[in-house]
Amino acid sequence: MTLHGTQPDAIKDPLFVSEPRWPAIVAVVAAAAIFTALPPNLIIGPRWLVMVLVLALTAPYALLNRSGLRQAARVLGYLNSAVITLFLLASLFLLVRAMLRHQGSPGQMLTSAACLWVANILVFALWYWRLDAGGPHARETRGAHEMGAFLFPQMTMRGHPAANWRPHFIDYLFLAFNTSTAFSPTDTAILSRWGKALIMLQSLMSLTIVALLAARAVNIL
């Protein structure tokens, strides 16, 4: 069962498949769980704080989606992603400072950097999914994926089933994974300015983490 309370009267294309919300919910909870594994000096406040905030926003988000109150759910979704993003930026700053000051054991720093690298993928995948073509609710209301920020390879193909293909959360997760590993969106074209800005920001954050990992590995820092 999916957490999205489908509204058939709003769907124009009979072949359009509503997007399940549970992958995004799993991703945001997983990202919050990562922060609970960080040492106290690499996170703002107690380690349980981010998980409590995320769960406090995720539970009503799921309920509102099931009730069909999509606009209210959309606001909570943005707040949820914003909270995780702020914690990610703060922890990355604290990680850089800790490494420059030679704080913490090498193993602890390497593990923390790897955790933040994974969190970086999840956080930006959520933003791409929430913002592309107005977000999942807007895409479902139109019954089509129009005026999107990302041009996935399947969208350039002709014929069935490619003609009716629509991206779901896993596609945005793959985009975020490629951006963090290759520092580019690889096979997906970026059409909007905000999309390019987010891709650059994610690549920069990933590059920072990878550079810190490499420096620690060869004992430069």
PDB file of C-alpha atoms in Angstrom:
ATOM      1  CA  MET A   1       0.000   0.000   0.000  1.00  0.00           C
ATOM      2  CA  THR A   2       1.396   3.421  -0.908  1.00  0.00           C
ATOM      3  CA  LEU A   3       1.143   6.619   1.101  1.00  0.00           C
ATOM      4  CA  HIS A   4      -0.356   8.901  -1.476  1.00  0.00           C
ATOM      5  CA  GLY A   5      -4.182   8.853  -1.480  1.00  0.00           C
ATOM      6  CA  THR A   6      -4.728   8.887  -5.238  1.00  0.00           C
ATOM      7  CA  GLN A   7      -7.250  11.326  -6.707  1.00  0.00           C
ATOM      8  CA  PRO A   8      -8.429   9.756  -9.984  1.00  0.00           C
ATOM      9  CA  ASP A   9     -10.404  12.819 -11.069  1.00  0.00           C
ATOM     10  CA  ALA A  10      -7.200  14.887 -11.124  1.00  0.00           C
ATOM     11  CA  ILE A  11      -5.304  12.478 -13.360  1.00  0.00           C
ATOM     12  CA  LYS A  12      -5.636  13.396 -17.012  1.00  0.00           C
ATOM     13  CA  ASP A  13      -3.538  10.682 -18.619  1.00  0.00           C
ATOM     14  CA  PRO A  14      -5.002   7.204 -17.992  1.00  0.00           C
ATOM     15  CA  LEU A  15      -1.509   5.751 -18.414  1.00  0.00           C
ATOM     16  CA  PHE A  16      -0.019   8.077 -15.809  1.00  0.00           C
ATOM     17  CA  VAL A  17       1.048   6.176 -12.679  1.00  0.00           C
ATOM     18  CA  SER A  18       0.793   7.963  -9.334  1.00  0.00           C
ATOM     19  CA  GLU A  19       4.075   8.252  -7.473  1.00  0.00           C
ATOM     20  CA  PRO A  20       4.367   6.322  -4.198  1.00  0.00           C
ATOM     21  CA  ARG A  21       5.574   8.394  -1.270  1.00  0.00           C
ATOM     22  CA  TRP A  22       7.091   5.597   0.801  1.00  0.00           C
ATOM     23  CA  PRO A  23      10.538   5.630  -0.905  1.00  0.00           C
ATOM     24  CA  ALA A  24      10.958   9.305   0.003  1.00  0.00           C
ATOM     25  CA  ILE A  25       9.786   8.609   3.553  1.00  0.00           C
ATOM     26  CA  VAL A  26      12.323   5.789   3.884  1.00  0.00           C
ATOM     27  CA  ALA A  27      15.054   8.059   2.490  1.00  0.00           C
ATOM     28  CA  VAL A  28      14.409  10.931   4.896  1.00  0.00           C
ATOM     29  CA  VAL A  29      14.265   8.601   7.916  1.00  0.00           C
ATOM     30  CA  ALA A  30      17.457   6.851   6.752  1.00  0.00           C
ATOM     31  CA  ALA A  31      19.201  10.219   6.395  1.00  0.00           C
ATOM     32  CA  ALA A  32      18.139  11.168   9.921  1.00  0.00           C
ATOM     33  CA  ALA A  33      19.380   7.810  11.227  1.00  0.00           C
ATOM     34  CA  ILE A  34      22.814   8.514   9.761  1.00  0.00           C
ATOM     35  CA  PHE A  35      23.193  11.584  11.974  1.00  0.00           C
ATOM     36  CA  THR A  36      22.530   9.516  15.092  1.00  0.00           C
ATOM     37  CA  ALA A  37      25.672   7.535  14.227  1.00  0.00           C
ATOM     38  CA  LEU A  38      27.923  10.611  14.158  1.00  0.00           C
ATOM     39  CA  PRO A  39      30.110  11.512  17.153  1.00  0.00           C
ATOM     40  CA  PRO A  40      28.779  14.344  19.369  1.00  0.00           C
ATOM     41  CA  ASN A  41      31.333  16.870  18.090  1.00  0.00           C
ATOM     42  CA  LEU A  42      30.044  16.529  14.509  1.00  0.00           C
ATOM     43  CA  ILE A  43      26.381  17.268  15.087  1.00  0.00           C
ATOM     44  CA  ILE A  44      24.422  20.202  16.474  1.00  0.00           C
ATOM     45  CA  GLY A  45      22.630  19.376  19.699  1.00  0.00           C
ATOM     46  CA  PRO A  46      22.020  15.849  20.998  1.00  0.00           C
ATOM     47  CA  ARG A  47      22.270  13.036  18.473  1.00  0.00           C
ATOM     48  CA  TRP A  48      18.597  12.145  18.827  1.00  0.00           C
ATOM     49  CA  LEU A  49      17.421  15.670  17.954  1.00  0.00           C
ATOM     50  CA  VAL A  50      17.429  15.293  14.170  1.00  0.00           C
ATOM     51  CA  MET A  51      15.550  11.990  14.331  1.00  0.00           C
ATOM     52  CA  VAL A  52      12.886  13.447  16.616  1.00  0.00           C
ATOM     53  CA  LEU A  53      12.404  16.458  14.326  1.00  0.00           C
ATOM     54  CA  VAL A  54      12.211  14.302  11.209  1.00  0.00           C
ATOM     55  CA  LEU A  55       9.739  11.851  12.724  1.00  0.00           C
ATOM     56  CA  ALA A  56       7.638  14.745  14.030  1.00  0.00           C
ATOM     57  CA  LEU A  57       7.349  16.038  10.455  1.00  0.00           C
ATOM     58  CA  THR A  58       7.186  12.684   8.654  1.00  0.00           C
ATOM     59  CA  ALA A  59       4.255  11.219  10.597  1.00  0.00           C
ATOM     60  CA  PRO A  60       1.803  14.047   9.785  1.00  0.00           C
ATOM     61  CA  TYR A  61       3.198  14.195   6.244  1.00  0.00           C
ATOM     62  CA  ALA A  62       2.205  10.565   5.676  1.00  0.00           C
ATOM     63  CA  LEU A  63      -1.215  11.087   7.268  1.00  0.00           C
ATOM     64  CA  LEU A  64      -1.940  14.202   5.223  1.00  0.00           C
ATOM     65  CA  ASN A  65      -1.028  12.387   2.015  1.00  0.00           C
ATOM     66  CA  ARG A  66      -3.348   9.520   2.877  1.00  0.00           C
ATOM     67  CA  SER A  67      -6.120  12.040   3.604  1.00  0.00           C
ATOM     68  CA  GLY A  68      -5.616  13.791   0.264  1.00  0.00           C
ATOM     69  CA  LEU A  69      -4.421  17.067   1.849  1.00  0.00           C
ATOM     70  CA  ARG A  70      -1.521  17.360  -0.553  1.00  0.00           C
ATOM     71  CA  GLN A  71      -0.726  21.081  -0.188  1.00  0.00           C
ATOM     72  CA  ALA A  72      -0.280  20.800   3.576  1.00  0.00           C
ATOM     73  CA  ALA A  73       1.790  17.648   3.059  1.00  0.00           C
ATOM     74  CA  ARG A  74       3.925  19.513   0.528  1.00  0.00           C
ATOM     75  CA  VAL A  75       4.779  22.199   3.102  1.00  0.00           C
ATOM     76  CA  LEU A  76       5.763  19.560   5.651  1.00  0.00           C
ATOM     77  CA  GLY A  77       7.861  17.822   3.011  1.00  0.00           C
ATOM     78  CA  TYR A  78       9.795  21.012   2.317  1.00  0.00           C
ATOM     79  CA  LEU A  79      10.316  21.584   6.041  1.00  0.00           C
ATOM     80  CA  ASN A  80      11.546  18.021   6.450  1.00  0.00           C
ATOM     81  CA  SER A  81      14.094  18.368   3.661  1.00  0.00           C
ATOM     82  CA  ALA A  82      15.185  21.774   4.969  1.00  0.00           C
ATOM     83  CA  VAL A  83      15.820  20.370   8.456  1.00  0.00           C
ATOM     84  CA  ILE A  84      17.937  17.512   7.100  1.00  0.00           C
ATOM     85  CA  THR A  85      19.831  19.894   4.803  1.00  0.00           C
ATOM     86  CA  LEU A  86      20.719  22.249   7.662  1.00  0.00           C
ATOM     87  CA  PHE A  87      22.020  19.368   9.761  1.00  0.00           C
ATOM     88  CA  LEU A  88      24.038  18.097   6.790  1.00  0.00           C
ATOM     89  CA  LEU A  89      25.666  21.484   6.157  1.00  0.00           C
ATOM     90  CA  ALA A  90      26.434  21.949   9.846  1.00  0.00           C
ATOM     91  CA  SER A  91      27.945  18.471  10.208  1.00  0.00           C
ATOM     92  CA  LEU A  92      30.054  18.910   7.078  1.00  0.00           C
ATOM     93  CA  PHE A  93      31.422  22.193   8.451  1.00  0.00           C
ATOM     94  CA  LEU A  94      32.177  20.546  11.797  1.00  0.00           C
ATOM     95  CA  LEU A  95      33.878  17.632  10.011  1.00  0.00           C
ATOM     96  CA  VAL A  96      36.163  19.952   8.044  1.00  0.00           C
ATOM     97  CA  ARG A  97      37.042  21.867  11.210  1.00  0.00           C
ATOM     98  CA  ALA A  98      37.693  18.679  13.172  1.00  0.00           C
ATOM     99  CA  MET A  99      40.022  17.304  10.510  1.00  0.00           C
ATOM    100  CA  LEU A 100      41.944  20.563  10.213  1.00  0.00           C
ATOM    101  CA  ARG A 101      42.387  20.604  13.985  1.00  0.00           C
ATOM    102  CA  HIS A 102      43.320  16.896  14.083  1.00  0.00           C
ATOM    103  CA  GLN A 103      40.413  16.127  16.394  1.00  0.00           C
ATOM    104  CA  GLY A 104      39.100  12.583  16.693  1.00  0.00           C
ATOM    105  CA  SER A 105      40.675   9.305  15.683  1.00  0.00           C
ATOM    106  CA  PRO A 106      41.372   8.595  11.987  1.00  0.00           C
ATOM    107  CA  GLY A 107      38.882   5.737  11.982  1.00  0.00           C
ATOM    108  CA  GLN A 108      36.176   7.917  13.502  1.00  0.00           C
ATOM    109  CA  MET A 109      36.763  10.693  10.986  1.00  0.00           C
ATOM    110  CA  LEU A 110      36.740   8.297   8.037  1.00  0.00           C
ATOM    111  CA  THR A 111      33.499   6.694   9.192  1.00  0.00           C
ATOM    112  CA  SER A 112      31.886  10.082   9.766  1.00  0.00           C
ATOM    113  CA  ALA A 113      32.917  11.320   6.322  1.00  0.00           C
ATOM    114  CA  ALA A 114      31.473   8.202   4.694  1.00  0.00           C
ATOM    115  CA  CYS A 115      28.202   8.680   6.601  1.00  0.00           C
ATOM    116  CA  LEU A 116      27.922  12.292   5.456  1.00  0.00           C
ATOM    117  CA  TRP A 117      28.667  11.262   1.879  1.00  0.00           C
ATOM    118  CA  VAL A 118      25.695   8.878   1.951  1.00  0.00           C
ATOM    119  CA  ALA A 119      23.519  11.499   3.654  1.00  0.00           C
ATOM    120  CA  ASN A 120      24.470  13.955   0.912  1.00  0.00           C
ATOM    121  CA  ILE A 121      23.037  11.586  -1.707  1.00  0.00           C
ATOM    122  CA  LEU A 122      19.776  11.062   0.171  1.00  0.00           C
ATOM    123  CA  VAL A 123      19.255  14.755   0.931  1.00  0.00           C
ATOM    124  CA  PHE A 124      19.704  15.913  -2.651  1.00  0.00           C
ATOM    125  CA  ALA A 125      17.646  13.041  -4.045  1.00  0.00           C
ATOM    126  CA  LEU A 126      14.794  14.300  -1.869  1.00  0.00           C
ATOM    127  CA  TRP A 127      15.207  17.843  -3.151  1.00  0.00           C
ATOM    128  CA  TYR A 128      15.279  16.750  -6.809  1.00  0.00           C
ATOM    129  CA  TRP A 129      12.150  14.645  -6.283  1.00  0.00           C
ATOM    130  CA  ARG A 130      10.298  17.410  -4.414  1.00  0.00           C
ATOM    131  CA  LEU A 131      11.149  20.216  -6.842  1.00  0.00           C
ATOM    132  CA  ASP A 132      11.199  18.663 -10.314  1.00  0.00           C
ATOM    133  CA  ALA A 133       8.185  19.737 -12.404  1.00  0.00           C
ATOM    134  CA  GLY A 134       6.555  21.248  -9.322  1.00  0.00           C
ATOM    135  CA  GLY A 135       6.872  18.172  -7.125  1.00  0.00           C
ATOM    136  CA  PRO A 136       4.981  14.863  -6.987  1.00  0.00           C
ATOM    137  CA  HIS A 137       1.593  16.428  -6.249  1.00  0.00           C
ATOM    138  CA  ALA A 138       1.835  18.870  -9.169  1.00  0.00           C
ATOM    139  CA  ARG A 139       2.967  16.096 -11.501  1.00  0.00           C
ATOM    140  CA  GLU A 140      -0.005  13.949 -10.480  1.00  0.00           C
ATOM    141  CA  THR A 141      -2.471  16.835 -10.782  1.00  0.00           C
ATOM    142  CA  ARG A 142      -1.348  17.559 -14.342  1.00  0.00           C
ATOM    143  CA  GLY A 143      -1.254  13.858 -15.134  1.00  0.00           C
ATOM    144  CA  ALA A 144       2.000  14.406 -16.988  1.00  0.00           C
ATOM    145  CA  HIS A 145       5.658  15.210 -16.381  1.00  0.00           C
ATOM    146  CA  GLU A 146       5.894  18.632 -18.035  1.00  0.00           C
ATOM    147  CA  MET A 147       8.338  21.529 -17.720  1.00  0.00           C
ATOM    148  CA  GLY A 148      10.716  19.416 -15.658  1.00  0.00           C
ATOM    149  CA  ALA A 149      14.205  20.408 -14.585  1.00  0.00           C
ATOM    150  CA  PHE A 150      15.720  17.066 -15.574  1.00  0.00           C
ATOM    151  CA  LEU A 151      15.635  15.300 -18.917  1.00  0.00           C
ATOM    152  CA  PHE A 152      16.051  11.603 -18.230  1.00  0.00           C
ATOM    153  CA  PRO A 153      17.205   9.327 -21.095  1.00  0.00           C
ATOM    154  CA  GLN A 154      13.829   7.556 -21.304  1.00  0.00           C
ATOM    155  CA  MET A 155      12.141  10.888 -22.064  1.00  0.00           C
ATOM    156  CA  THR A 156      14.090  11.188 -25.303  1.00  0.00           C
ATOM    157  CA  MET A 157      13.044   7.754 -26.569  1.00  0.00           C
ATOM    158  CA  ARG A 158      10.101   7.112 -28.849  1.00  0.00           C
ATOM    159  CA  GLY A 159       7.532   4.344 -28.714  1.00  0.00           C
ATOM    160  CA  HIS A 160       5.958   2.263 -25.980  1.00  0.00           C
ATOM    161  CA  PRO A 161       6.767   1.932 -23.099  1.00  0.00           C
ATOM    162  CA  ALA A 162       9.251   4.825 -23.152  1.00  0.00           C
ATOM    163  CA  ALA A 163       6.571   7.264 -24.334  1.00  0.00           C
ATOM    164  CA  ASN A 164       4.645   6.775 -21.082  1.00  0.00           C
ATOM    165  CA  TRP A 165       7.673   6.638 -18.803  1.00  0.00           C
ATOM    166  CA  ARG A 166       7.740   8.953 -15.771  1.00  0.00           C
ATOM    167  CA  PRO A 167      10.539   9.338 -13.190  1.00  0.00           C
ATOM    168  CA  HIS A 168       9.937   8.104  -9.650  1.00  0.00           C
ATOM    169  CA  PHE A 169      12.013   8.622  -6.523  1.00  0.00           C
ATOM    170  CA  ILE A 170      14.509   5.888  -7.423  1.00  0.00           C
ATOM    171  CA  ASP A 171      15.368   7.816 -10.600  1.00  0.00           C
ATOM    172  CA  TYR A 172      16.166  10.942  -8.589  1.00  0.00           C
ATOM    173  CA  LEU A 173      18.168   8.826  -6.152  1.00  0.00           C
ATOM    174  CA  PHE A 174      20.185   7.458  -9.073  1.00  0.00           C
ATOM    175  CA  LEU A 175      20.746  11.020 -10.305  1.00  0.00           C
ATOM    176  CA  ALA A 176      21.983  12.072  -6.865  1.00  0.00           C
ATOM    177  CA  PHE A 177      24.233   9.002  -6.610  1.00  0.00           C
ATOM    178  CA  ASN A 178      25.831   9.748  -9.980  1.00  0.00           C
ATOM    179  CA  THR A 179      26.343  13.382  -9.008  1.00  0.00           C
ATOM    180  CA  SER A 180      28.157  12.397  -5.808  1.00  0.00           C
ATOM    181  CA  THR A 181      30.318   9.735  -7.440  1.00  0.00           C
ATOM    182  CA  ALA A 182      31.082  11.293 -10.835  1.00  0.00           C
ATOM    183  CA  PHE A 183      30.567  14.958  -9.816  1.00  0.00           C
ATOM    184  CA  SER A 184      28.130  15.263 -12.724  1.00  0.00           C
ATOM    185  CA  PRO A 185      24.585  14.086 -13.587  1.00  0.00           C
ATOM    186  CA  THR A 186      26.073  11.703 -16.228  1.00  0.00           C
ATOM    187  CA  ASP A 187      23.186  10.562 -18.471  1.00  0.00           C
ATOM    188  CA  THR A 188      20.586  13.127 -17.322  1.00  0.00           C
ATOM    189  CA  ALA A 189      20.407  16.596 -18.859  1.00  0.00           C
ATOM    190  CA  ILE A 190      19.817  19.527 -16.486  1.00  0.00           C
ATOM    191  CA  LEU A 191      17.396  22.027 -18.018  1.00  0.00           C
ATOM    192  CA  SER A 192      16.709  24.545 -15.242  1.00  0.00           C
ATOM    193  CA  ARG A 193      18.975  27.025 -13.492  1.00  0.00           C
ATOM    194  CA  TRP A 194      17.944  25.880 -10.027  1.00  0.00           C
ATOM    195  CA  GLY A 195      18.684  22.301 -11.045  1.00  0.00           C
ATOM    196  CA  LYS A 196      22.166  23.283 -12.186  1.00  0.00           C
ATOM    197  CA  ALA A 197      22.732  25.173  -8.932  1.00  0.00           C
ATOM    198  CA  LEU A 198      21.737  22.149  -6.835  1.00  0.00           C
ATOM    199  CA  ILE A 199      23.885  19.816  -8.934  1.00  0.00           C
ATOM    200  CA  MET A 200      26.883  22.118  -8.447  1.00  0.00           C
ATOM    201  CA  LEU A 201      26.252  22.363  -4.706  1.00  0.00           C
ATOM    202  CA  GLN A 202      25.938  18.600  -4.307  1.00  0.00           C
ATOM    203  CA  SER A 203      29.081  18.002  -6.379  1.00  0.00           C
ATOM    204  CA  LEU A 204      31.015  20.553  -4.315  1.00  0.00           C
ATOM    205  CA  MET A 205      29.923  18.971  -1.042  1.00  0.00           C
ATOM    206  CA  SER A 206      30.744  15.485  -2.298  1.00  0.00           C
ATOM    207  CA  LEU A 207      34.132  16.652  -3.580  1.00  0.00           C
ATOM    208  CA  THR A 208      34.881  18.199  -0.197  1.00  0.00           C
ATOM    209  CA  ILE A 209      34.080  14.943   1.593  1.00  0.00           C
ATOM    210  CA  VAL A 210      36.084  12.830  -0.869  1.00  0.00           C
ATOM    211  CA  ALA A 211      39.056  15.212  -0.623  1.00  0.00           C
ATOM    212  CA  LEU A 212      38.963  14.965   3.167  1.00  0.00           C
ATOM    213  CA  LEU A 213      38.813  11.175   2.964  1.00  0.00           C
ATOM    214  CA  ALA A 214      41.775  11.078   0.587  1.00  0.00           C
ATOM    215  CA  ALA A 215      43.783  13.528   2.679  1.00  0.00           C
ATOM    216  CA  ARG A 216      43.179  11.558   5.852  1.00  0.00           C
ATOM    217  CA  ALA A 217      44.030   8.302   4.073  1.00  0.00           C
ATOM    218  CA  VAL A 218      47.466   9.584   3.035  1.00  0.00           C
ATOM    219  CA  ASN A 219      47.980  11.477   6.313  1.00  0.00           C
ATOM    220  CA  ILE A 220      48.097  14.906   4.688  1.00  0.00           C
ATOM    221  CA  LEU A 221      45.811  16.380   7.366  1.00  0.00           C
TER     222      LEU A 221
END
